[in-house]
mmCIF file with all atom_site columns, C-alpha atoms in Angstrom:
data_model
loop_
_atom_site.group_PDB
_atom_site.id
_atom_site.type_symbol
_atom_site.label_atom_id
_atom_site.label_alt_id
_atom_site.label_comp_id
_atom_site.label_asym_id
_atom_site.label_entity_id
_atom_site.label_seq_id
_atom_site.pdbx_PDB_ins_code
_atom_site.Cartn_x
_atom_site.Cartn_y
_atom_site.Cartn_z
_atom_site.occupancy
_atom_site.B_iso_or_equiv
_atom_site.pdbx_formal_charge
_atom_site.auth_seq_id
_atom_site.auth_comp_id
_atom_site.auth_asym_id
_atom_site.auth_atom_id
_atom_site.pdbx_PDB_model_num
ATOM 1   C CA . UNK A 1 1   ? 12.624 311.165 3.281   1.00 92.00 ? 1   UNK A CA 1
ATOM 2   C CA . UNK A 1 2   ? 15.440 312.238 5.102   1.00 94.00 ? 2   UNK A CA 1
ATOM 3   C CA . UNK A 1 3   ? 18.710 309.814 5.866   1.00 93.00 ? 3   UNK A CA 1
ATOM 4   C CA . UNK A 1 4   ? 17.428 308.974 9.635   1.00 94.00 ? 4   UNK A CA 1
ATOM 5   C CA . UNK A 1 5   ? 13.836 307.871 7.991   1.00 94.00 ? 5   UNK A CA 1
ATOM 6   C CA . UNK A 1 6   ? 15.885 305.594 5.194   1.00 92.00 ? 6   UNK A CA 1
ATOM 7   C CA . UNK A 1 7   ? 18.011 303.971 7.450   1.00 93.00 ? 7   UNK A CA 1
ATOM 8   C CA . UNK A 1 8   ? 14.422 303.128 9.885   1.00 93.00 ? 8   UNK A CA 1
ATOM 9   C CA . UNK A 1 9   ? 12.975 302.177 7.029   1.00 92.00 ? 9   UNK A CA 1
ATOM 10  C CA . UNK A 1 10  ? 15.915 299.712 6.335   1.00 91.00 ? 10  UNK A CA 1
ATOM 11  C CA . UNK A 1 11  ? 16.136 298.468 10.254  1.00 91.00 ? 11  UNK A CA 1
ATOM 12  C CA . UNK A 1 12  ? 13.473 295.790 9.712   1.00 91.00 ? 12  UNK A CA 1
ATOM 13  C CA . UNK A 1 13  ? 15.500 294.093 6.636   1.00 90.00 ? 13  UNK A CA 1
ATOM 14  C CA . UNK A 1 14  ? 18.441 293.665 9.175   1.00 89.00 ? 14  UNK A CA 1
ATOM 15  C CA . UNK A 1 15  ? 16.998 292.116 11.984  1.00 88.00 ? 15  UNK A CA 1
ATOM 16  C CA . UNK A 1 16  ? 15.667 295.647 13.124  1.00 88.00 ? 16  UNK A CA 1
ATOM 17  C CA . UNK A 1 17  ? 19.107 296.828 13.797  1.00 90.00 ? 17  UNK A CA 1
ATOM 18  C CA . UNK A 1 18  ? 19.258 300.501 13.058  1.00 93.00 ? 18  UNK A CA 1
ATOM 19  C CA . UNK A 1 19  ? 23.211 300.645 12.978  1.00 94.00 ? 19  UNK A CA 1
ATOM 20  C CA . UNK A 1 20  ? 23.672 297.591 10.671  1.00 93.00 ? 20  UNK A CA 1
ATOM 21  C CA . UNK A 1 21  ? 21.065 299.596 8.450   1.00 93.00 ? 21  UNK A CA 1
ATOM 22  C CA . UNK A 1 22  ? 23.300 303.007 8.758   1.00 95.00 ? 22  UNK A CA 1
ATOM 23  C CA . UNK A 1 23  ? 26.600 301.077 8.128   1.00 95.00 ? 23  UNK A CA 1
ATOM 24  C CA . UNK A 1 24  ? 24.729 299.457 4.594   1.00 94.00 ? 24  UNK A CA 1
ATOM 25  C CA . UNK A 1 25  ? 23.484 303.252 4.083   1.00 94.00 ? 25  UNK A CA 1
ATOM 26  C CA . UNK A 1 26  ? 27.227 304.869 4.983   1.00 96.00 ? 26  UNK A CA 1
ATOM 27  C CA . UNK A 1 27  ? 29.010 302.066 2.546   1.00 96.00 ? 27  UNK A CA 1
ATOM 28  C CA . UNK A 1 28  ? 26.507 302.660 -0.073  1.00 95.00 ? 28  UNK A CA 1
ATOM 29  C CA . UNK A 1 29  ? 26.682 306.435 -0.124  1.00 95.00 ? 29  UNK A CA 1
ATOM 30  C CA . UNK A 1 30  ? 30.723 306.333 0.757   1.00 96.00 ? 30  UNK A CA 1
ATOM 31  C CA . UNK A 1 31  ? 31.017 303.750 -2.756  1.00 95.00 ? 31  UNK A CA 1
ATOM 32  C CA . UNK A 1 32  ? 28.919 306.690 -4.800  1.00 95.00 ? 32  UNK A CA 1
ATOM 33  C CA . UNK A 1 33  ? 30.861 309.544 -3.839  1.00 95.00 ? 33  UNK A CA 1
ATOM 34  C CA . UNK A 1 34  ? 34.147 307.462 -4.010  1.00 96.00 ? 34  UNK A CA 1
ATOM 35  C CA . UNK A 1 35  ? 33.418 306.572 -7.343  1.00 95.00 ? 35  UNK A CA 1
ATOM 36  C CA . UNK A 1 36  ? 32.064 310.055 -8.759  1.00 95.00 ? 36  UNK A CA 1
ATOM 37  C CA . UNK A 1 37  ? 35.134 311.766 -7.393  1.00 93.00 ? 37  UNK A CA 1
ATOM 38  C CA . UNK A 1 38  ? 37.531 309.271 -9.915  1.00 93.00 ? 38  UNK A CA 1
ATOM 39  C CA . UNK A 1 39  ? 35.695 310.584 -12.456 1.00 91.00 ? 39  UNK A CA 1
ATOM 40  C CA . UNK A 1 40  ? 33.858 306.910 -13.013 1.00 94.00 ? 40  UNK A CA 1
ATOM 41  C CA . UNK A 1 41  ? 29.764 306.724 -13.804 1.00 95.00 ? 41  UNK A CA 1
ATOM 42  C CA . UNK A 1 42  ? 27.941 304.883 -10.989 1.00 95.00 ? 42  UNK A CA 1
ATOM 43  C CA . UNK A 1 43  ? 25.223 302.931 -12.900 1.00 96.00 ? 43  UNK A CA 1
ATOM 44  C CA . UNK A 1 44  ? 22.159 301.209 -10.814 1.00 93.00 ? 44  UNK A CA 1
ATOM 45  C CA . UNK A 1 45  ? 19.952 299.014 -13.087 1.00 92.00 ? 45  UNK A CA 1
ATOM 46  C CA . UNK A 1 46  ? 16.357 300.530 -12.584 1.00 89.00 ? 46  UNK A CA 1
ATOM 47  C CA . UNK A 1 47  ? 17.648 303.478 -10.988 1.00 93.00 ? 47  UNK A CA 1
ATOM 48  C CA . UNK A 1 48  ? 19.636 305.653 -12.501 1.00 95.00 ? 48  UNK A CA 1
ATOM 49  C CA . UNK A 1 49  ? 23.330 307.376 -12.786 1.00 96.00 ? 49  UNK A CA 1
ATOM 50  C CA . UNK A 1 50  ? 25.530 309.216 -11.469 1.00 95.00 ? 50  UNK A CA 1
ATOM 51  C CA . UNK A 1 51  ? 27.623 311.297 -13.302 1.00 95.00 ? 51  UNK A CA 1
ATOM 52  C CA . UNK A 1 52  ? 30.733 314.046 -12.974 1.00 95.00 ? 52  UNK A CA 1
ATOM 53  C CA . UNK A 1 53  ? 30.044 316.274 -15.566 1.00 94.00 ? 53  UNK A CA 1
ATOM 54  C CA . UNK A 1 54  ? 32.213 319.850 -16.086 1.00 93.00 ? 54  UNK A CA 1
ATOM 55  C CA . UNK A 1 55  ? 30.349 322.664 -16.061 1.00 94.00 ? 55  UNK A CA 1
ATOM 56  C CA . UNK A 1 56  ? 33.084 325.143 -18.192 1.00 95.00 ? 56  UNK A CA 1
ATOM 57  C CA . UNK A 1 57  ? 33.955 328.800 -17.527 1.00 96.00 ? 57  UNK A CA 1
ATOM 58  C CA . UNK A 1 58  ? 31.077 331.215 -18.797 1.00 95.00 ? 58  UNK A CA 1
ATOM 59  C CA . UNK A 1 59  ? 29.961 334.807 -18.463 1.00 95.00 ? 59  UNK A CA 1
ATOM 60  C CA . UNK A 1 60  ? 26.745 335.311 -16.287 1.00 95.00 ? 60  UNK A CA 1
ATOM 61  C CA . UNK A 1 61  ? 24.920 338.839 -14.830 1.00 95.00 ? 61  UNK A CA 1
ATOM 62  C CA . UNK A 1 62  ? 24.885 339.904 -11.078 1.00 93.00 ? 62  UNK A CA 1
ATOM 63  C CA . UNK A 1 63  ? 20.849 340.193 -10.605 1.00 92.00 ? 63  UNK A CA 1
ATOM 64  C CA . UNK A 1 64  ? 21.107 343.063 -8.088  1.00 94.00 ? 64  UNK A CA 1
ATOM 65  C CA . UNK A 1 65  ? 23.621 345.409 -9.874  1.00 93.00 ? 65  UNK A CA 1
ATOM 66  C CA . UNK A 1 66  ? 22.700 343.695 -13.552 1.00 92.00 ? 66  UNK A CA 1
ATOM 67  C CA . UNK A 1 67  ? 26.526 343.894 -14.222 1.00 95.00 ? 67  UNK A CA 1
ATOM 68  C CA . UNK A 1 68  ? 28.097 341.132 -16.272 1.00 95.00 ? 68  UNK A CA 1
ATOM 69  C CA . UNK A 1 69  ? 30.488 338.952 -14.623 1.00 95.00 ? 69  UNK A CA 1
ATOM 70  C CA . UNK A 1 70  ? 32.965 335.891 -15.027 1.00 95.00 ? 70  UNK A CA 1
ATOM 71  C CA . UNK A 1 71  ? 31.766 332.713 -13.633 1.00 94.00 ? 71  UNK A CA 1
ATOM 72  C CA . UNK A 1 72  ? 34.469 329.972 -13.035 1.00 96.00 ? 72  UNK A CA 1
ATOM 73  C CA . UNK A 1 73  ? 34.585 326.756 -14.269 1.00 95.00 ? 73  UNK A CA 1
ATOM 74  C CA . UNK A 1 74  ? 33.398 323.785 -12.019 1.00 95.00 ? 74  UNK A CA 1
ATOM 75  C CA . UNK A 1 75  ? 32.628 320.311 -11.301 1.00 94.00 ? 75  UNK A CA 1
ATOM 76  C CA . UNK A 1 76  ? 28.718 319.241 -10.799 1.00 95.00 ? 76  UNK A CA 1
ATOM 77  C CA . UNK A 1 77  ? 27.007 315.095 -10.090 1.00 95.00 ? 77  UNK A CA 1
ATOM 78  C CA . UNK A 1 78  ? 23.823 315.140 -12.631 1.00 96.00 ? 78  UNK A CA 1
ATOM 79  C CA . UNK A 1 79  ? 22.140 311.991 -11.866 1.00 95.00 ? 79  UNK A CA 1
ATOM 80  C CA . UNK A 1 80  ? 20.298 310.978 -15.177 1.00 95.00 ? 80  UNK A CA 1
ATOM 81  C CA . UNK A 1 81  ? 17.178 308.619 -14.168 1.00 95.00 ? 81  UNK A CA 1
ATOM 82  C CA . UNK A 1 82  ? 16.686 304.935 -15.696 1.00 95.00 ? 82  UNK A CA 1
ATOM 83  C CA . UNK A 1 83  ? 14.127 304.299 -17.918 1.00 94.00 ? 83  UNK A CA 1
ATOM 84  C CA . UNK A 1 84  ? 12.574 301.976 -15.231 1.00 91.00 ? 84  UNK A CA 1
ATOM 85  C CA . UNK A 1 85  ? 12.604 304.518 -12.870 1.00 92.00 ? 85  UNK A CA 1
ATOM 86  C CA . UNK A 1 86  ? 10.940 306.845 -15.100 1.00 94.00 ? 86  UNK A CA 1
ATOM 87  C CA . UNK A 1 87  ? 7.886  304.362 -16.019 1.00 93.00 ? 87  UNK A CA 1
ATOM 88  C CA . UNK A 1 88  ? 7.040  303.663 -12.255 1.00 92.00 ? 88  UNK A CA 1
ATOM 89  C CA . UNK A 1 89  ? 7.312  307.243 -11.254 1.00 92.00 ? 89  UNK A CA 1
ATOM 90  C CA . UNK A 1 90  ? 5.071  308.013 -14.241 1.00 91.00 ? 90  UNK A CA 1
ATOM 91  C CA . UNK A 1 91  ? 2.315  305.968 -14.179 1.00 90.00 ? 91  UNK A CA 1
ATOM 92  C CA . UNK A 1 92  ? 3.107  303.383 -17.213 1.00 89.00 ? 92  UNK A CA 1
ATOM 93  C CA . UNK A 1 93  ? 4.924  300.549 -14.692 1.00 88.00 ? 93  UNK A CA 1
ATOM 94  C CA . UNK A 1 94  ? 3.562  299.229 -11.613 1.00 88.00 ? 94  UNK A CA 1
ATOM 95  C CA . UNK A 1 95  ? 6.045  298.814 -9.074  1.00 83.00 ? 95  UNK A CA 1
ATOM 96  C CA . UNK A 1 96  ? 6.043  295.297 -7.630  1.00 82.00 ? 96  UNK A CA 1
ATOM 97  C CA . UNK A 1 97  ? 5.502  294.362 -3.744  1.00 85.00 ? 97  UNK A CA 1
ATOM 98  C CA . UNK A 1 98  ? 8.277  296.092 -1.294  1.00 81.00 ? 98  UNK A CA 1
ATOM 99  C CA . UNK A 1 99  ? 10.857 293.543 -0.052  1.00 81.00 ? 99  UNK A CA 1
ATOM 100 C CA . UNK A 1 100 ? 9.634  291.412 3.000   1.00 83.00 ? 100 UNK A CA 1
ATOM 101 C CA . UNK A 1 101 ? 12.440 291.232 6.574   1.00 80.00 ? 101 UNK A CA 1
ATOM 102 C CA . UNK A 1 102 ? 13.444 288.110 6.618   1.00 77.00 ? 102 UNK A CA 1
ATOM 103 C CA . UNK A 1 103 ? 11.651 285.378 8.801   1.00 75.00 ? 103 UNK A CA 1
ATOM 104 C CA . UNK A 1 104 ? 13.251 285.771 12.613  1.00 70.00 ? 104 UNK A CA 1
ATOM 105 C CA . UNK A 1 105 ? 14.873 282.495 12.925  1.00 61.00 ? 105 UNK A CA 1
ATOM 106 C CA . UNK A 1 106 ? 13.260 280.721 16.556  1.00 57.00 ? 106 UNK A CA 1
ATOM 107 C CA . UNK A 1 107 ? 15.913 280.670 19.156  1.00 58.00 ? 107 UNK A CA 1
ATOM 108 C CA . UNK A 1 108 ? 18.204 277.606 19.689  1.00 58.00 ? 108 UNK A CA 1
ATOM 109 C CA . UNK A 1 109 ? 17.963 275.357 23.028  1.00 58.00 ? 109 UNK A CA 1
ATOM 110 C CA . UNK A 1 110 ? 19.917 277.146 25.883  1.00 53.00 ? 110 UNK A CA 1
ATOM 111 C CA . UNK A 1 111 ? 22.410 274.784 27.261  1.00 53.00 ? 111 UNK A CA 1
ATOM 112 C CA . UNK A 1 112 ? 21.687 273.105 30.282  1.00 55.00 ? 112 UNK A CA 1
ATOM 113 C CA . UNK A 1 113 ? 22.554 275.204 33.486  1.00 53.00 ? 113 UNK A CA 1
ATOM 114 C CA . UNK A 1 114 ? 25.033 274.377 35.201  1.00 55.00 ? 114 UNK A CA 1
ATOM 115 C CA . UNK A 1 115 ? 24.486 274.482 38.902  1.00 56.00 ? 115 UNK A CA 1
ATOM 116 C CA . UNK A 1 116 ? 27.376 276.177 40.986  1.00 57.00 ? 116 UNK A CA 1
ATOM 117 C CA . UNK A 1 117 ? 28.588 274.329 44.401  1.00 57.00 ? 117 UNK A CA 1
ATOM 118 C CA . UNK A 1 118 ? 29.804 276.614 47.088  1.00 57.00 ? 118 UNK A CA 1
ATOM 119 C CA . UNK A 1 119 ? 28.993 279.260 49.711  1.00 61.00 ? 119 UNK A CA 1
ATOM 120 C CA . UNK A 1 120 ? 26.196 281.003 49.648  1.00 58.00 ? 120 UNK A CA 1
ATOM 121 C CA . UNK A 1 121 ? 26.315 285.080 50.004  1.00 59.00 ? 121 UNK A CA 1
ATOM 122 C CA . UNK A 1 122 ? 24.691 286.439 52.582  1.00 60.00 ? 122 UNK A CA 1
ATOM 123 C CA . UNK A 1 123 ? 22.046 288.603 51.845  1.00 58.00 ? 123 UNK A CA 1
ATOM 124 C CA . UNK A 1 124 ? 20.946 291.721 53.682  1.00 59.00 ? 124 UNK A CA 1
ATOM 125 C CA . UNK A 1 125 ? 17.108 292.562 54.330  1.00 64.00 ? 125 UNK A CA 1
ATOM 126 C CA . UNK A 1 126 ? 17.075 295.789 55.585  1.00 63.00 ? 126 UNK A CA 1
ATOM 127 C CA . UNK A 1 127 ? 13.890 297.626 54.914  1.00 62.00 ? 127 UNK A CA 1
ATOM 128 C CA . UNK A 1 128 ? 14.271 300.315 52.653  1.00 61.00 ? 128 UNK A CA 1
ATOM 129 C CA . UNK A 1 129 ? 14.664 303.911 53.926  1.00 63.00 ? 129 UNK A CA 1
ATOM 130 C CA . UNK A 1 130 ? 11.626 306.100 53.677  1.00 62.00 ? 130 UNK A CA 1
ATOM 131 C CA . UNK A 1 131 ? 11.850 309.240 52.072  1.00 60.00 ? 131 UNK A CA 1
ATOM 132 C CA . UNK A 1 132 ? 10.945 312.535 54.556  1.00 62.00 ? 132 UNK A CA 1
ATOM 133 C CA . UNK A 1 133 ? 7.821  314.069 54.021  1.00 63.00 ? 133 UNK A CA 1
ATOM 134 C CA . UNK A 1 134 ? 8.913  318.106 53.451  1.00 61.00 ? 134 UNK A CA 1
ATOM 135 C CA . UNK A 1 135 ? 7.175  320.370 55.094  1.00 62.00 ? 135 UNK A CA 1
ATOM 136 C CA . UNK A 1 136 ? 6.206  323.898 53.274  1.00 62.00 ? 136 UNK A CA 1
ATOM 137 C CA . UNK A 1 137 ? 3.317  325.670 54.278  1.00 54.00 ? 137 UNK A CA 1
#
């Protein structure tokens, strides 16, 4: 599932609105990466976390040439999966119904019309043009 599916499969939970689903999506994914970049674990209850870990400096071979080089330190996201997540993806936990859109609420009474007093337009009722036949041979 790619980020255009997620956010369609989202639409129907608000009101089928695609771009109130992609702004959830966008604040959701903009709060992760916010928080991971501080340096602070993003923890979901039945889901998982997300973590900066350091990955230090350490010596590693060049496949083509077999040579042995220097690799440089960095900065990697491990996301470590809950144990809930873990049961339903193996079998031991079934994972209860999906969440249902909410009921669409039955439009209110339109307000009375109000009738306008005035001149009328005049309207034109010209036929409308034909379009030429071309003629190829």
């Amino acid at each position: 599932m790619n980020k255009a599916q997620f956010i369609a499969y989202l639409a129907p939970q608000f009101g089928d609105s695609k771009k109130e689903a992609a702004r959830a999506v966008e604040v959701v994914f903009d709060a992760i990466v916010r928080n991971i970049s501080k340096g602070e674990d993003v923890m979901i209850n039945d889901f998982g976390k997300f973590k900066k870990v350091d990955r230090p400096a350490r010596k590693g071979r060049n496949p083509f040439t077999g040579e042995t080089i220097q690799i440089k330190a960095s900065k990697k996201v491990r996301f470590l999966a809950a144990k809930g997540l873990k049961e339903v993806i193996s079998g031991a936990r079934k994972l209860g119904p999906a969440p249902t859109p909410p009921a669409k609420a039955a439009p209110a009474k339109a307000a009375k019309a109000v009738k306008k007093v005035g001149k009328a337009k005049k309207v034109s009722r010209k036929p409308a043009k034909k379009a030429k036949k071309s003629k190829r041979r």
